[in-house]
Coordinates of C-alpha atoms and ligand atoms in Angstrom, one line a residue:
M18 CA 107.9 136.8 106.0
L19 CA 106.8 135.8 102.6
K20 CA 110.3 134.8 101.8
I21 CA 110.5 132.5 104.8
A22 CA 107.2 130.9 103.8
L23 CA 108.4 130.4 100.3
V24 CA 111.6 128.8 101.4
F25 CA 109.6 126.6 103.8
L26 CA 107.2 125.6 101.0
T27 CA 110.0 124.8 98.5
G28 CA 111.6 122.8 101.3
L29 CA 108.4 120.9 101.8
F30 CA 108.1 120.4 98.1
F31 CA 111.5 118.9 97.7
L32 CA 111.0 116.8 100.8
S33 CA 107.9 115.3 99.3
L34 CA 109.7 114.6 96.1
R35 CA 112.5 112.7 97.8
P36 CA 111.6 109.0 97.7
Y37 CA 110.5 108.0 101.2
C38 CA 112.9 105.6 102.6
C39 CA 112.6 103.9 106.0
G40 CA 116.2 104.1 107.0
C41 CA 117.2 102.2 103.9
S42 CA 116.7 98.6 104.9
N43 CA 118.4 95.3 104.2
I44 CA 116.1 93.1 102.2
L45 CA 116.7 89.4 101.7
V46 CA 115.1 88.1 98.5
V47 CA 114.4 84.5 97.4
P48 CA 112.9 84.7 94.0
M49 CA 111.6 82.1 91.6
D50 CA 113.2 81.6 88.2
G51 CA 111.5 81.8 84.8
S52 CA 108.7 84.2 84.1
H53 CA 108.2 84.7 87.9
W54 CA 111.6 86.5 88.0
I55 CA 110.3 89.2 85.7
N56 CA 107.7 90.0 88.4
M57 CA 110.3 90.1 91.2
E58 CA 113.0 92.0 89.3
I59 CA 110.7 94.9 88.6
I60 CA 109.9 95.4 92.3
L61 CA 113.6 95.0 93.2
R62 CA 114.5 97.8 90.8
E63 CA 112.0 100.0 92.4
L64 CA 113.2 99.2 96.0
H65 CA 116.7 99.8 94.9
I66 CA 115.8 103.3 93.6
R67 CA 114.3 104.0 97.0
G68 CA 117.6 103.2 98.6
H69 CA 117.1 99.8 100.0
N70 CA 120.0 97.3 100.1
I71 CA 118.9 94.1 98.3
T72 CA 120.4 90.6 98.5
V73 CA 119.1 87.9 96.3
I74 CA 119.7 84.2 96.9
H75 CA 119.5 82.2 93.7
S76 CA 120.9 79.2 91.8
A77 CA 124.3 79.6 90.2
K78 CA 122.9 78.0 87.1
S79 CA 119.8 80.2 87.0
W80 CA 118.3 80.7 83.6
Y81 CA 117.1 84.3 84.1
I82 CA 118.6 85.7 87.3
P83 CA 122.0 87.3 86.6
N84 CA 124.7 87.0 89.2
N85 CA 126.4 90.4 88.3
S86 CA 123.5 92.8 88.8
T87 CA 124.1 96.4 89.6
F88 CA 121.1 96.7 92.0
Y89 CA 121.4 93.7 94.2
T90 CA 124.0 91.6 95.9
S91 CA 124.0 88.0 94.6
I92 CA 124.4 84.9 96.7
T93 CA 124.3 81.6 94.8
R94 CA 123.2 78.4 96.4
R95 CA 122.0 75.0 95.0
M96 CA 118.3 75.3 94.1
M97 CA 115.8 73.8 91.7
E98 CA 117.3 74.9 88.4
D99 CA 120.4 72.8 89.0
E100 CA 118.5 69.6 88.3
A101 CA 115.8 71.0 86.0
D102 CA 115.6 69.6 82.5
K103 CA 115.3 72.3 79.9
N104 CA 113.3 69.9 77.7
F105 CA 110.9 69.4 80.5
Y106 CA 108.3 71.9 79.4
N107 CA 108.2 70.5 75.9
K108 CA 107.6 67.0 77.2
M109 CA 104.9 68.5 79.5
V110 CA 103.1 70.0 76.6
L111 CA 103.0 66.7 74.8
K112 CA 101.6 64.9 77.9
V113 CA 99.0 67.6 78.4
M114 CA 97.9 67.2 74.8
E115 CA 97.5 63.5 75.4
C116 CA 95.4 64.3 78.5
R117 CA 93.1 66.6 76.5
K118 CA 92.2 63.8 74.1
S119 CA 90.3 62.0 76.9
W120 CA 86.8 62.6 78.1
T121 CA 86.2 66.4 78.8
F122 CA 85.1 65.8 82.4
M123 CA 88.3 63.9 83.1
H124 CA 91.0 65.7 81.2
T125 CA 91.5 68.4 83.9
F126 CA 92.1 65.7 86.5
C127 CA 94.7 64.1 84.2
Q128 CA 96.4 67.5 83.8
N129 CA 96.2 67.9 87.5
D130 CA 98.0 64.6 88.0
L131 CA 100.8 65.7 85.8
I132 CA 101.2 68.9 87.8
G133 CA 101.0 67.0 91.0
S134 CA 103.8 64.7 90.1
M135 CA 105.9 67.6 88.8
L136 CA 105.3 69.5 92.1
G137 CA 106.2 66.3 94.0
Q138 CA 109.5 66.0 92.3
G139 CA 110.2 69.7 92.4
N140 CA 109.5 70.0 96.1
K141 CA 111.7 67.0 96.9
I142 CA 114.6 68.8 95.3
L143 CA 113.6 72.1 97.1
A144 CA 113.4 70.4 100.5
G145 CA 116.9 69.0 99.9
A146 CA 118.2 72.4 98.9
T147 CA 116.6 74.1 101.9
A148 CA 118.0 71.5 104.2
E149 CA 121.5 72.2 102.8
I150 CA 121.1 75.8 103.6
L151 CA 119.8 75.3 107.2
D152 CA 122.4 72.7 107.8
D153 CA 125.2 75.1 106.9
P154 CA 125.9 77.0 110.2
V155 CA 128.5 79.3 108.5
F156 CA 126.1 80.5 105.9
I157 CA 123.2 80.9 108.4
K158 CA 125.5 82.9 110.7
K159 CA 126.5 85.1 107.8
L160 CA 122.8 85.8 107.1
Q161 CA 122.1 86.5 110.8
D162 CA 125.0 88.9 111.0
T163 CA 123.7 91.0 108.1
K164 CA 120.7 91.9 110.2
F165 CA 118.1 91.8 107.4
D166 CA 114.8 93.7 108.0
L167 CA 112.7 91.7 105.6
M168 CA 112.3 88.5 103.7
L169 CA 110.7 89.2 100.3
T170 CA 110.0 85.9 98.5
D171 CA 107.9 84.2 95.8
P172 CA 106.5 81.2 97.8
G173 CA 106.2 79.1 94.7
L174 CA 109.6 78.0 96.1
P175 CA 109.1 77.4 99.8
I176 CA 112.8 78.0 100.5
G177 CA 112.2 81.7 101.1
A178 CA 109.3 81.1 103.5
L179 CA 111.3 78.4 105.4
L180 CA 114.4 80.5 105.6
G181 CA 112.5 83.7 106.5
S182 CA 110.7 81.8 109.4
Y183 CA 114.0 80.3 110.5
L184 CA 115.7 83.7 110.6
K185 CA 112.5 85.1 112.3
L186 CA 112.2 87.9 109.7
P187 CA 109.1 89.8 108.8
M188 CA 107.9 88.4 105.5
V189 CA 106.2 89.7 102.4
F190 CA 105.1 87.3 99.6
N191 CA 105.1 88.3 96.0
V192 CA 102.8 85.6 95.0
R193 CA 100.2 84.0 92.8
W194 CA 101.1 80.3 93.5
I195 CA 102.5 78.7 96.6
N196 CA 104.1 75.3 96.4
T197 CA 100.8 73.5 96.5
G198 CA 98.5 75.6 94.4
E199 CA 96.8 79.0 94.0
A200 CA 97.6 81.3 96.9
H201 CA 94.0 82.4 97.6
F202 CA 93.0 78.8 98.5
T203 CA 95.6 78.9 101.2
I204 CA 95.0 82.4 102.6
A205 CA 91.3 83.1 102.1
P206 CA 88.0 81.3 102.6
S207 CA 87.1 79.9 99.2
P208 CA 83.4 78.7 98.9
L209 CA 83.5 76.0 96.3
S210 CA 80.1 76.9 95.0
Y211 CA 81.4 79.9 93.1
V212 CA 85.2 80.0 93.5
P213 CA 86.6 77.7 90.8
V214 CA 89.7 75.7 91.8
S215 CA 92.7 76.4 89.6
G216 CA 93.1 73.7 87.0
S217 CA 89.4 72.9 86.9
E218 CA 88.8 75.1 83.9
L219 CA 85.5 76.3 85.4
S220 CA 84.1 79.8 85.7
D221 CA 82.3 81.3 88.7
Q222 CA 78.9 80.3 87.2
M223 CA 78.7 76.6 87.9
D224 CA 75.8 74.2 87.5
F225 CA 75.4 71.1 89.7
L226 CA 77.7 68.9 87.7
E227 CA 80.3 71.7 87.5
R228 CA 80.2 72.3 91.3
T229 CA 80.6 68.5 91.8
K230 CA 83.7 68.7 89.6
N231 CA 85.0 71.7 91.5
L232 CA 84.7 69.9 94.8
L233 CA 86.4 66.8 93.3
H234 CA 89.3 69.1 92.1
Y235 CA 89.6 70.6 95.5
L236 CA 89.8 67.2 97.2
H237 CA 92.3 66.1 94.5
N238 CA 94.5 69.0 95.2
L239 CA 94.2 68.5 99.0
A240 CA 95.2 64.9 98.6
Q241 CA 98.3 65.9 96.4
Q242 CA 99.3 68.5 99.0
H243 CA 99.1 66.1 101.9
F244 CA 100.4 62.9 100.4
I245 CA 102.7 64.0 97.5
I246 CA 104.1 67.5 98.1
N247 CA 104.4 68.5 101.7
P248 CA 105.7 65.2 103.2
H249 CA 109.1 66.0 101.7
Y250 CA 109.5 68.8 104.2
S251 CA 108.6 66.8 107.4
D252 CA 112.1 65.8 108.2
L253 CA 113.5 69.3 107.7
L254 CA 110.7 70.8 109.8
Q255 CA 111.3 68.3 112.6
R256 CA 115.0 69.1 112.7
H257 CA 115.0 72.9 112.5
F258 CA 111.6 74.2 113.6
P259 CA 109.6 74.0 116.9
P260 CA 107.7 70.8 117.3
G261 CA 104.3 70.7 115.6
S262 CA 105.4 73.1 112.8
D263 CA 104.1 72.4 109.4
L264 CA 104.9 74.1 106.1
M265 CA 101.4 75.5 105.7
S266 CA 101.4 77.3 109.0
L267 CA 104.8 78.8 108.3
Q268 CA 103.5 80.1 104.9
L269 CA 100.4 81.5 106.6
A270 CA 102.5 83.5 109.0
A271 CA 103.7 85.8 106.2
D272 CA 102.8 89.4 107.0
I273 CA 101.6 90.6 103.7
W274 CA 100.6 88.7 100.6
L275 CA 101.1 90.8 97.5
I276 CA 98.9 88.7 95.2
R277 CA 99.5 89.2 91.4
T278 CA 95.8 89.3 90.6
D279 CA 93.3 92.0 89.6
F280 CA 89.5 91.3 89.8
V281 CA 89.2 92.7 86.3
F282 CA 90.8 89.3 85.4
E283 CA 90.2 87.0 88.3
F284 CA 86.6 86.1 89.4
P285 CA 85.6 88.1 92.5
R286 CA 86.0 86.0 95.7
P287 CA 86.5 86.5 99.4
T288 CA 89.8 87.8 100.6
M289 CA 91.8 88.7 103.8
P290 CA 93.0 91.9 105.5
N291 CA 96.7 91.1 104.8
V292 CA 96.2 90.4 101.1
V293 CA 97.1 93.2 98.7
Y294 CA 96.3 93.0 95.0
I295 CA 99.0 94.1 92.6
G296 CA 97.9 92.3 89.4
G297 CA 99.4 93.9 86.3
F298 CA 102.0 95.8 88.2
Q299 CA 104.6 95.0 85.6
C300 CA 102.6 96.7 82.8
K301 CA 103.8 100.1 81.5
E302 CA 103.2 102.5 78.6
A303 CA 104.6 101.3 75.3
H304 CA 107.9 102.8 74.2
P305 CA 108.6 103.5 70.5
L306 CA 109.6 100.4 68.5
P307 CA 113.0 99.9 66.8
A308 CA 112.9 101.5 63.3
E309 CA 112.6 98.2 61.4
L310 CA 109.7 97.0 63.4
E311 CA 108.0 100.3 63.3
D312 CA 108.2 100.3 59.4
F313 CA 106.7 96.8 59.4
M314 CA 103.8 97.9 61.7
Q315 CA 103.1 101.0 59.5
S316 CA 103.2 98.9 56.3
S317 CA 100.1 97.0 57.5
G318 CA 97.9 100.0 56.6
D319 CA 94.4 100.0 58.0
H320 CA 94.3 96.2 58.5
G321 CA 96.8 96.4 61.3
V322 CA 99.0 93.6 62.8
V323 CA 98.4 90.3 64.5
F324 CA 101.1 89.6 67.1
M325 CA 101.9 86.0 68.1
S326 CA 104.2 84.8 70.9
L327 CA 104.1 81.6 72.8
G328 CA 106.3 82.6 75.7
T329 CA 109.8 81.8 76.8
L330 CA 109.8 78.2 77.7
V331 CA 108.1 76.3 74.9
S332 CA 109.0 75.2 71.4
A333 CA 107.0 72.0 71.5
L334 CA 104.3 72.5 69.0
S335 CA 104.5 69.9 66.2
C336 CA 105.7 70.9 62.7
E337 CA 102.2 70.3 61.3
T338 CA 100.7 72.7 63.8
M339 CA 103.2 75.3 62.9
E340 CA 102.5 74.8 59.3
A341 CA 98.8 75.1 59.9
I342 CA 99.3 78.3 61.8
A343 CA 101.6 79.8 59.2
A344 CA 99.1 78.9 56.4
A345 CA 96.2 80.5 58.3
F346 CA 98.3 83.6 58.8
A347 CA 99.1 83.8 55.1
R348 CA 95.4 84.1 54.3
L349 CA 94.8 87.1 56.5
P350 CA 94.8 90.7 55.1
Q351 CA 96.6 91.8 58.2
K352 CA 100.4 91.6 58.7
V353 CA 101.6 89.2 61.2
L354 CA 104.5 89.6 63.7
W355 CA 105.5 86.2 65.0
K356 CA 108.0 85.7 67.8
F357 CA 109.5 82.4 66.6
V358 CA 112.5 80.2 67.3
G359 CA 113.2 77.2 65.1
E360 CA 112.8 76.0 61.6
K361 CA 110.9 78.4 59.3
P362 CA 107.5 76.9 58.3
S363 CA 107.3 76.3 54.5
S364 CA 103.7 77.7 54.3
L365 CA 104.8 81.1 55.7
G366 CA 103.1 83.9 53.8
N367 CA 104.8 87.1 52.7
N368 CA 102.7 89.1 55.2
T369 CA 104.4 87.3 58.1
L370 CA 107.6 88.4 59.8
L371 CA 109.4 86.0 62.1
V372 CA 111.6 87.5 64.8
K373 CA 113.6 85.9 67.5
W374 CA 113.0 88.5 70.1
L375 CA 111.0 91.7 70.4
P376 CA 109.8 94.1 73.1
Q377 CA 106.4 92.5 73.8
N378 CA 105.0 95.3 75.8
D379 CA 105.8 97.9 73.2
V380 CA 104.3 95.8 70.4
L381 CA 101.1 95.2 72.4
G382 CA 100.9 98.9 73.1
H383 CA 101.3 99.8 69.4
P384 CA 98.2 101.4 67.8
K385 CA 98.4 99.0 64.8
T386 CA 98.2 95.9 66.9
R387 CA 94.8 94.2 66.4
A388 CA 95.1 90.9 68.1
F389 CA 97.4 88.8 70.3
V390 CA 97.9 85.1 69.7
A391 CA 99.2 83.9 73.0
H392 CA 99.6 80.8 75.2
G393 CA 97.9 82.5 78.1
G394 CA 100.8 83.1 80.5
T395 CA 99.7 85.5 83.2
N396 CA 102.2 88.3 82.4
G397 CA 101.1 88.3 78.7
M398 CA 97.4 88.4 79.7
Y399 CA 97.9 91.4 81.9
E400 CA 99.8 93.2 79.2
A401 CA 97.0 92.4 76.8
I402 CA 94.5 93.8 79.2
Y403 CA 96.5 96.8 80.0
H404 CA 96.8 97.7 76.3
G405 CA 93.3 96.5 75.4
V406 CA 94.3 93.9 72.8
P407 CA 91.9 91.0 72.3
V408 CA 93.4 87.5 72.5
V409 CA 93.4 84.2 70.5
G410 CA 94.5 81.7 73.1
L411 CA 96.6 78.6 72.4
P412 CA 97.0 77.4 76.0
L413 CA 99.6 74.7 76.5
F414 CA 99.7 73.8 80.2
F415 CA 99.4 74.9 83.8
D416 CA 97.1 77.8 84.5
Q417 CA 97.1 78.9 80.8
F418 CA 93.7 77.2 80.2
D419 CA 92.2 78.9 83.2
N420 CA 93.7 82.3 82.2
I421 CA 92.3 82.2 78.6
L422 CA 89.0 81.1 80.0
R423 CA 88.8 84.2 82.2
L424 CA 89.1 86.4 79.2
K425 CA 86.8 84.2 77.1
V426 CA 84.0 84.5 79.7
R427 CA 84.3 88.3 79.5
G428 CA 84.0 88.2 75.7
A429 CA 87.6 89.3 75.1
A430 CA 89.2 86.1 73.8
R431 CA 88.8 82.9 71.8
M432 CA 90.4 79.6 72.8
V433 CA 91.9 77.2 70.2
E434 CA 93.1 73.7 71.2
A435 CA 96.7 73.3 70.2
G436 CA 96.4 69.5 70.0
S437 CA 93.6 69.5 67.4
L438 CA 94.4 72.8 65.6
T439 CA 93.8 72.9 61.9
E440 CA 94.4 75.7 59.4
E441 CA 90.6 76.2 59.0
S442 CA 89.8 76.2 62.8
F443 CA 92.6 78.6 63.6
L444 CA 91.7 80.9 60.7
E445 CA 88.1 81.0 61.8
A446 CA 89.0 82.0 65.4
L447 CA 91.4 84.6 64.2
K448 CA 88.9 86.1 61.8
D449 CA 86.2 86.1 64.5
V450 CA 88.4 88.1 66.9
L451 CA 89.7 90.4 64.2
E452 CA 86.3 91.1 62.6
T453 CA 83.8 91.1 65.5
P454 CA 84.1 94.5 67.3
S455 CA 82.9 93.1 70.6
Y456 CA 86.2 91.3 71.4
S457 CA 88.2 94.5 71.0
N458 CA 85.5 96.6 72.8
N459 CA 85.3 94.2 75.8
M460 CA 89.1 94.2 76.1
K461 CA 89.2 98.0 76.0
R462 CA 86.6 98.1 78.8
L463 CA 88.7 95.7 80.9
S464 CA 91.8 97.9 80.2
Q465 CA 89.9 101.0 81.4
L466 CA 88.7 99.3 84.6
H467 CA 92.2 97.8 85.2
Q468 CA 93.8 101.3 85.1
D469 CA 91.2 103.1 87.1
L470 CA 92.9 102.8 90.5
P471 CA 93.7 105.2 93.4
M472 CA 97.3 104.2 93.4
S473 CA 99.4 102.2 90.8
P474 CA 99.9 98.5 91.6
M475 CA 103.7 99.1 91.8
D476 CA 103.3 102.0 94.3
T477 CA 100.9 99.8 96.3
A478 CA 103.4 96.9 96.4
V479 CA 106.3 99.2 97.5
F480 CA 104.1 100.9 100.1
W481 CA 103.2 97.6 101.8
I482 CA 106.7 96.3 101.7
E483 CA 107.9 99.4 103.4
Y484 CA 105.0 99.2 105.8
V485 CA 106.1 95.8 107.0
I486 CA 109.7 97.1 107.4
R487 CA 108.6 100.2 109.3
N488 CA 106.2 98.3 111.6
K489 CA 108.4 95.2 111.9
G490 CA 105.7 92.9 110.6
A491 CA 101.9 93.2 110.4
A492 CA 100.8 90.6 112.9
H493 CA 97.6 92.7 113.7
L494 CA 96.3 91.8 110.2
Q495 CA 96.5 88.1 110.8
A496 CA 93.2 86.3 111.1
A497 CA 92.9 84.1 114.1
G498 CA 91.3 81.3 112.2
F499 CA 94.5 79.7 111.0
S500 CA 95.5 78.5 114.4
L501 CA 92.2 76.7 115.0
P502 CA 91.8 73.0 114.5
W503 CA 89.6 72.2 111.6
Y504 CA 86.6 71.1 113.7
S505 CA 86.6 74.5 115.6
Y506 CA 87.2 76.4 112.3
F507 CA 83.9 75.0 110.9
C508 CA 82.3 75.2 114.4
L509 CA 81.7 71.5 114.1
D510 CA 82.2 71.1 117.8
V511 CA 79.5 73.6 118.5
A512 CA 77.2 71.9 116.0
V513 CA 77.8 68.6 117.7
F514 CA 77.0 70.2 121.1
F515 CA 73.7 71.6 119.8
I516 CA 72.8 68.3 118.2
I517 CA 73.4 66.5 121.6
I518 CA 71.4 69.2 123.4
T519 CA 68.6 68.9 121.0
A520 CA 68.7 65.1 121.0
A521 CA 68.7 65.1 124.8
A522 CA 65.7 67.5 124.9
I523 CA 63.8 65.4 122.4
W524 CA 64.6 62.2 124.4
A525 CA 63.6 63.9 127.7
S526 CA 60.3 65.1 126.3
V527 CA 59.5 61.8 124.7
T528 CA 60.2 60.0 128.0
A529 CA 58.2 62.5 129.9
Y530 CA 55.3 62.2 127.6
R531 CA 55.4 58.4 127.6
N532 CA 55.5 58.3 131.4
L533 CA 52.5 60.7 131.6
F534 CA 50.6 58.7 129.0
C535 CA 51.3 55.3 130.6
H536 CA 50.4 56.8 134.0
K537 CA 47.1 58.0 132.7
S538 CA 46.2 54.9 130.9
R539 CA 47.1 52.8 133.9
R540 CA 44.8 55.0 136.0
K541 CA 42.1 54.6 133.4
R542 CA 42.5 50.8 133.5
K543 CA 42.3 50.9 137.3
A544 CA 39.1 52.9 137.2
E545 CA 37.6 50.4 134.8
Ligands
NAG630 C1 124.0 95.2 102.0 O1 123.8 93.8 102.1 C2 125.1 93.1 102.1 C3 124.7 91.6 102.2 O2 124.2 91.1 101.0 C4 125.9 93.4 103.2 O3 127.1 92.8 103.2 C5 126.1 94.9 103.3 O4 126.8 95.3 104.4 C6 124.8 95.7 103.2 N1 125.0 97.1 103.1 C7 124.5 97.9 104.0 C8 124.8 99.4 103.7 O5 123.8 97.6 105.0
NAG631 C1 128.3 84.3 87.2 O1 127.8 83.4 86.2 C2 128.7 83.0 85.2 C3 128.0 82.1 84.2 O2 126.7 82.5 84.0 C4 129.9 82.4 85.8 O3 130.9 82.1 84.8 C5 130.6 83.3 86.8 O4 131.6 82.6 87.5 C6 129.5 83.7 87.9 N1 130.1 84.6 88.8 C7 130.0 84.5 90.1 C8 130.6 85.6 90.9 O5 129.4 83.6 90.7
NAG632 C1 126.9 90.5 83.5 O1 127.5 89.5 82.8 C2 127.0 89.3 81.4 C3 127.8 88.2 80.8 O2 128.0 87.2 81.7 C4 127.2 90.6 80.7 O3 126.7 90.5 79.4 C5 126.5 91.8 81.4 O4 126.8 93.0 80.7 C6 127.0 91.8 82.8 N1 126.2 92.8 83.5 C7 126.7 93.7 84.4 C8 125.8 94.7 85.0 O5 127.9 93.7 84.6
NAG633 C1 102.3 88.2 48.6 O1 101.7 87.0 48.2 C2 100.4 87.3 47.5 C3 99.8 85.9 47.2 O2 100.3 84.9 48.0 C4 100.7 88.0 46.2 O3 99.5 88.3 45.6 C5 101.4 89.3 46.6 O4 101.8 90.0 45.4 C6 102.6 89.1 47.4 N1 103.2 90.3 47.9 C7 104.5 90.6 47.8 C8 104.8 92.0 48.3 O5 105.3 89.8 47.4

């Protein structure tokens, strides 16, 4: 009897160890290139381990997405990257610096205009690429015959959302941005009194002027979305989708939104039942460093190491700025590890090591790392939070200003303007972050909160992806509000109804009173 029970229990044990797999599904993936791919790849690896069959559609000229992967089947189509200009980001940085010289109230609008025109051009290319796919019956037939169970996509490129809708697949978004802006503003109610619009460089504590600015930013984005970005898709939607379809409603039909946000970082705000938060899901424990780097880290003694990296896409800072940074580093007692490509600055100190590439996560997780000098890309910020390393931010464009601001508000970062950076100002910020314990303590507190979860963000992501596959969608989590016209959404029709009733009642009583009064006074006159 005992034996049987034991066998049964061991059986149960092994069953529970076996990764749960819902019949091993076919998953179609349309990722985004660049740093977004890092976020997608890590989920795909996990899905592959759980036995799913993964097919990725990407550009043949993709910068990051390999076409010979061992864990997915690759289909190459023309996409954005084919026409993208590698120098684009450098030009963008220069334009943003130009914007930031103008009046503070205006420079965020100037930056927003840059992003708007970039999104306009990008979406024009994307709409063309999507039309090419939908107009190719052989390709579409091939996709239909494969019988995919799910579309997993980063809706920063709407190709995935459009293709998923067209193929009528259940859809999961791995998202922070959709093609028009921050995902929350599309999916969840966003009271502008305390939810800052992305790009506005505002926090959740806004005075009157700041709330005005926030509203203007919201309207600015809305105008860009309606007049610059989404019109590129109207022809495509007319030809391939039921009449009356628009891009926004196709995007809103996604079953689950895995939003790459954690409220340790993002300001708390309203959300929706089909939104799942997976911010920081790419973070992991640090592995030991290569021997050379480890020696360098140890050689820093008690002072520790400052780590600087400005991300993958940019090498646009001027020589003078680089020299100023190098000179400031040379005056620190710490050692400095600088991920650097290009010509070596002449003012480089002997405490600074330049490296072309290094394992960022492992360096941030190293006990000797004291501060992170970063441009404020989201992935880097979450890694810094995970490992509790305070940040000196040198934001260059896009959401980087907002990201650094979020850590600054929590007392875990300092921001330095790249455009007006001098040796002294940079050194002052560095020393402040290195020598004031509150920066490090605040960041450690964020790290602790970030990791205190019932289930890891990665397991959460995989659970919800498999949930959508198992249940063939999650329509029951969709809020009804999206299908309402705007005047019903805000109950304006009801408000108008009440105003009319009230006005009628007032009019009726006034008339009645006047009649009565006139009647009486007439009678009075008669009596006289
Ligand atoms: C996996 O997906 C590919 C399409 O990319 C398909 O050809 C293949 O049949 C699928 N394998 C299984 C086991 O379903
Ligand atoms: C994969 O990409 C390389 C270049 O990156 C190219 O030479 C090769 O032909 C591609 N292979 C396939 C199967 O598309
Ligand atoms: C894919 O191709 C690249 C070169 O094009 C090569 O370095 C890499 O090892 C290949 N990967 C696999 C998994 O075959
Ligand atoms: C590094 O430079 C400082 C002054 O710039 C000097 O005092 C020190 O000896 C140098 N250290 C080494 C190891 O060269």
